[in-house]
One Martini backbone bead per residue (centre of mass of N, CA, C, O) as a GRO file, in nm:
protein
  145
    1MET     BB    1  15.347   3.475  20.617
    2THR     BB    2  15.321   3.689  20.450
    3LYS     BB    3  15.247   3.561  20.186
    4LEU     BB    4  14.983   3.450  20.272
    5PHE     BB    5  14.868   3.738  20.304
    6ALA     BB    6  14.905   3.832  20.032
    7THR     BB    7  14.741   3.618  19.901
    8ARG     BB    8  14.461   3.676  20.044
    9LEU     BB    9  14.432   3.976  19.969
   10ALA     BB   10  14.426   3.926  19.651
   11LEU     BB   11  14.169   3.746  19.675
   12VAL     BB   12  13.998   3.980  19.799
   13ALA     BB   13  14.017   4.149  19.590
   14THR     BB   14  13.932   3.995  19.337
   15MET     BB   15  13.632   3.957  19.481
   16MET     BB   16  13.560   4.235  19.462
   17LEU     BB   17  13.581   4.314  19.169
   18LEU     BB   18  13.367   4.084  19.084
   19ALA     BB   19  13.128   4.184  19.254
   20ASN     BB   20  13.081   4.452  19.218
   21PRO     BB   21  12.866   4.433  18.944
   22ALA     BB   22  12.678   4.310  19.108
   23ILE     BB   23  12.590   4.492  19.303
   24SER     BB   24  12.491   4.734  19.128
   25ALA     BB   25  12.282   4.538  18.937
   26GLN     BB   26  12.092   4.507  19.201
   27GLN     BB   27  12.026   4.795  19.239
   28ASP     BB   28  11.934   4.873  18.959
   29ASP     BB   29  11.676   4.684  19.019
   30GLY     BB   30  11.536   4.831  19.260
   31ALA     BB   31  11.497   5.121  19.041
   32LEU     BB   32  11.225   5.054  18.935
   33PRO     BB   33  10.959   5.104  18.796
   34ALA     BB   34  10.647   5.153  18.893
   35PRO     BB   35  10.369   5.005  18.835
   36LYS     BB   36  10.072   5.011  18.640
   37PRO     BB   37   9.772   5.085  18.666
   38GLY     BB   38   9.528   4.973  18.547
   39LYS     BB   39   9.262   5.006  18.378
   40PRO     BB   40   8.938   5.100  18.417
   41ILE     BB   41   8.644   4.964  18.573
   42ASN     BB   42   8.315   4.981  18.503
   43ALA     BB   43   7.997   4.990  18.498
   44GLY     BB   44   7.895   4.805  18.184
   45GLU     BB   45   8.142   4.689  18.085
   46VAL     BB   46   8.418   4.488  17.998
   47LEU     BB   47   8.554   4.112  18.077
   48SER     BB   48   8.852   3.960  18.024
   49GLY     BB   49   8.907   3.605  18.034
   50GLU     BB   50   8.991   3.351  18.205
   51LEU     BB   51   8.829   3.047  18.342
   52ASN     BB   52   8.799   2.933  18.665
   53ALA     BB   53   8.784   2.637  18.881
   54MET     BB   54   8.668   2.625  19.235
   55LYS     BB   55   8.679   2.453  19.534
   56VAL     BB   56   8.489   2.525  19.807
   57ARG     BB   57   8.365   2.577  20.108
   58ASP     BB   58   8.080   2.610  20.290
   59ALA     BB   59   8.047   2.853  20.571
   60LYS     BB   60   7.737   2.876  20.577
   61ASN     BB   61   7.632   2.597  20.587
   62THR     BB   62   7.762   2.253  20.554
   63GLY     BB   63   8.049   2.235  20.414
   64LYS     BB   64   7.989   2.213  20.126
   65ARG     BB   65   8.102   2.193  19.793
   66ILE     BB   66   8.162   2.425  19.590
   67ALA     BB   67   8.169   2.636  19.307
   68MET     BB   68   8.400   2.861  19.214
   69TYR     BB   69   8.458   3.167  18.966
   70GLN     BB   70   8.714   3.265  18.774
   71ILE     BB   71   8.888   3.580  18.624
   72THR     BB   72   9.167   3.610  18.433
   73SER     BB   73   9.332   3.911  18.412
   74GLU     BB   74   9.426   4.210  18.385
   75PRO     BB   75   9.503   4.489  18.556
   76ARG     BB   76   9.215   4.651  18.740
   77ARG     BB   77   9.065   4.932  18.801
   78LEU     BB   78   8.825   5.036  19.070
   79PRO     BB   79   8.645   5.217  19.127
   80ALA     BB   80   8.492   5.438  19.383
   81PRO     BB   81   8.658   5.306  19.684
   82ASN     BB   82   8.822   5.063  19.574
   83GLY     BB   83   9.017   5.080  19.343
   84LEU     BB   84   9.341   4.895  19.398
   85CYS     BB   85   9.271   4.707  19.680
   86ASN     BB   86   9.590   4.687  19.796
   87LEU     BB   87   9.721   4.752  19.508
   88GLU     BB   88   9.919   4.830  19.280
   89THR     BB   89   9.737   4.764  18.998
   90GLY     BB   90   9.533   4.573  19.057
   91PRO     BB   91   9.305   4.331  18.997
   92GLU     BB   92   9.313   4.012  18.824
   93THR     BB   93   9.113   3.863  19.009
   94PHE     BB   94   8.748   3.746  18.944
   95GLN     BB   95   8.483   3.678  19.107
   96LEU     BB   96   8.197   3.496  19.035
   97VAL     BB   97   7.894   3.530  19.100
   98THR     BB   98   7.596   3.330  19.149
   99SER     BB   99   7.238   3.345  19.132
  100SER     BB  100   7.222   3.061  18.983
  101ASP     BB  101   7.208   2.775  18.801
  102ALA     BB  102   7.223   2.884  18.516
  103GLN     BB  103   7.490   3.000  18.566
  104ALA     BB  104   7.643   2.760  18.689
  105THR     BB  105   7.559   2.602  18.379
  106GLN     BB  106   7.720   2.827  18.208
  107LEU     BB  107   8.033   2.831  18.353
  108LYS     BB  108   8.126   2.518  18.313
  109ALA     BB  109   8.126   2.501  17.994
  110LEU     BB  110   8.363   2.769  18.018
  111VAL     BB  111   8.612   2.623  18.139
  112GLY     BB  112   8.943   2.778  18.019
  113LYS     BB  113   8.828   2.997  17.892
  114GLU     BB  114   8.750   3.282  17.667
  115ILE     BB  115   8.580   3.535  17.841
  116SER     BB  116   8.296   3.770  17.867
  117VAL     BB  117   8.164   4.043  18.056
  118LYS     BB  118   7.916   4.218  18.213
  119VAL     BB  119   7.964   4.484  18.471
  120ASP     BB  120   7.761   4.588  18.723
  121GLU     BB  121   7.935   4.441  18.966
  122ILE     BB  122   8.189   4.608  19.181
  123ALA     BB  123   8.464   4.489  19.423
  124CYS     BB  124   8.614   4.410  19.713
  125ALA     BB  125   8.743   4.194  19.831
  126SER     BB  126   8.655   4.084  20.232
  127ASP     BB  127   8.640   3.769  20.269
  128PRO     BB  128   8.890   3.562  20.395
  129GLY     BB  129   8.776   3.310  20.177
  130GLN     BB  130   8.857   3.444  19.939
  131MET     BB  131   9.073   3.421  19.626
  132SER     BB  132   9.015   3.687  19.518
  133GLU     BB  133   9.061   4.047  19.451
  134ALA     BB  134   8.781   4.045  19.317
  135VAL     BB  135   8.379   4.091  19.290
  136ILE     BB  136   8.115   3.992  19.085
  137THR     BB  137   7.797   4.002  19.154
  138LYS     BB  138   7.646   4.141  18.862
  139TRP     BB  139   7.643   3.975  18.564
  140SER     BB  140   7.695   3.886  18.202
  141LEU     BB  141   7.714   3.720  17.954
  142ILE     BB  142   7.910   3.715  17.646
  143LYS     BB  143   7.887   3.653  17.309
  144LYS     BB  144   8.032   3.522  17.071
  145GLN     BB  145   8.063   3.544  16.690
   0.00000   0.00000   0.00000
């Protein structure tokens, strides 16, 4: 019986020795430095990224499916009072609000491509149905040369 106890005790001690480096490695991972906030973006500046399109239901009208466009970019800080939009690094997805059919047609042809827009008005997403972290309400497309 003591032989069985000694064997189990040795097994537990060996397991503890093997697990100890893994435990200390996990504790070191938790001490990673906090991610740095993205660089700021203000009105009049350029935002570049990949253009995505999603179909969402229009809650205001008949529930009809409409296209929503967003740019996925590096994290950016918004001007005060929006700041980081309650995120550690700032928003990475930016919804482009189209104000005309011409803007929607313009974006439709560029889905999946890298685009650049001049930002005129930007804010954090506030409506519950919004898929992006920030919303660009006034913008203009910059043509690549």
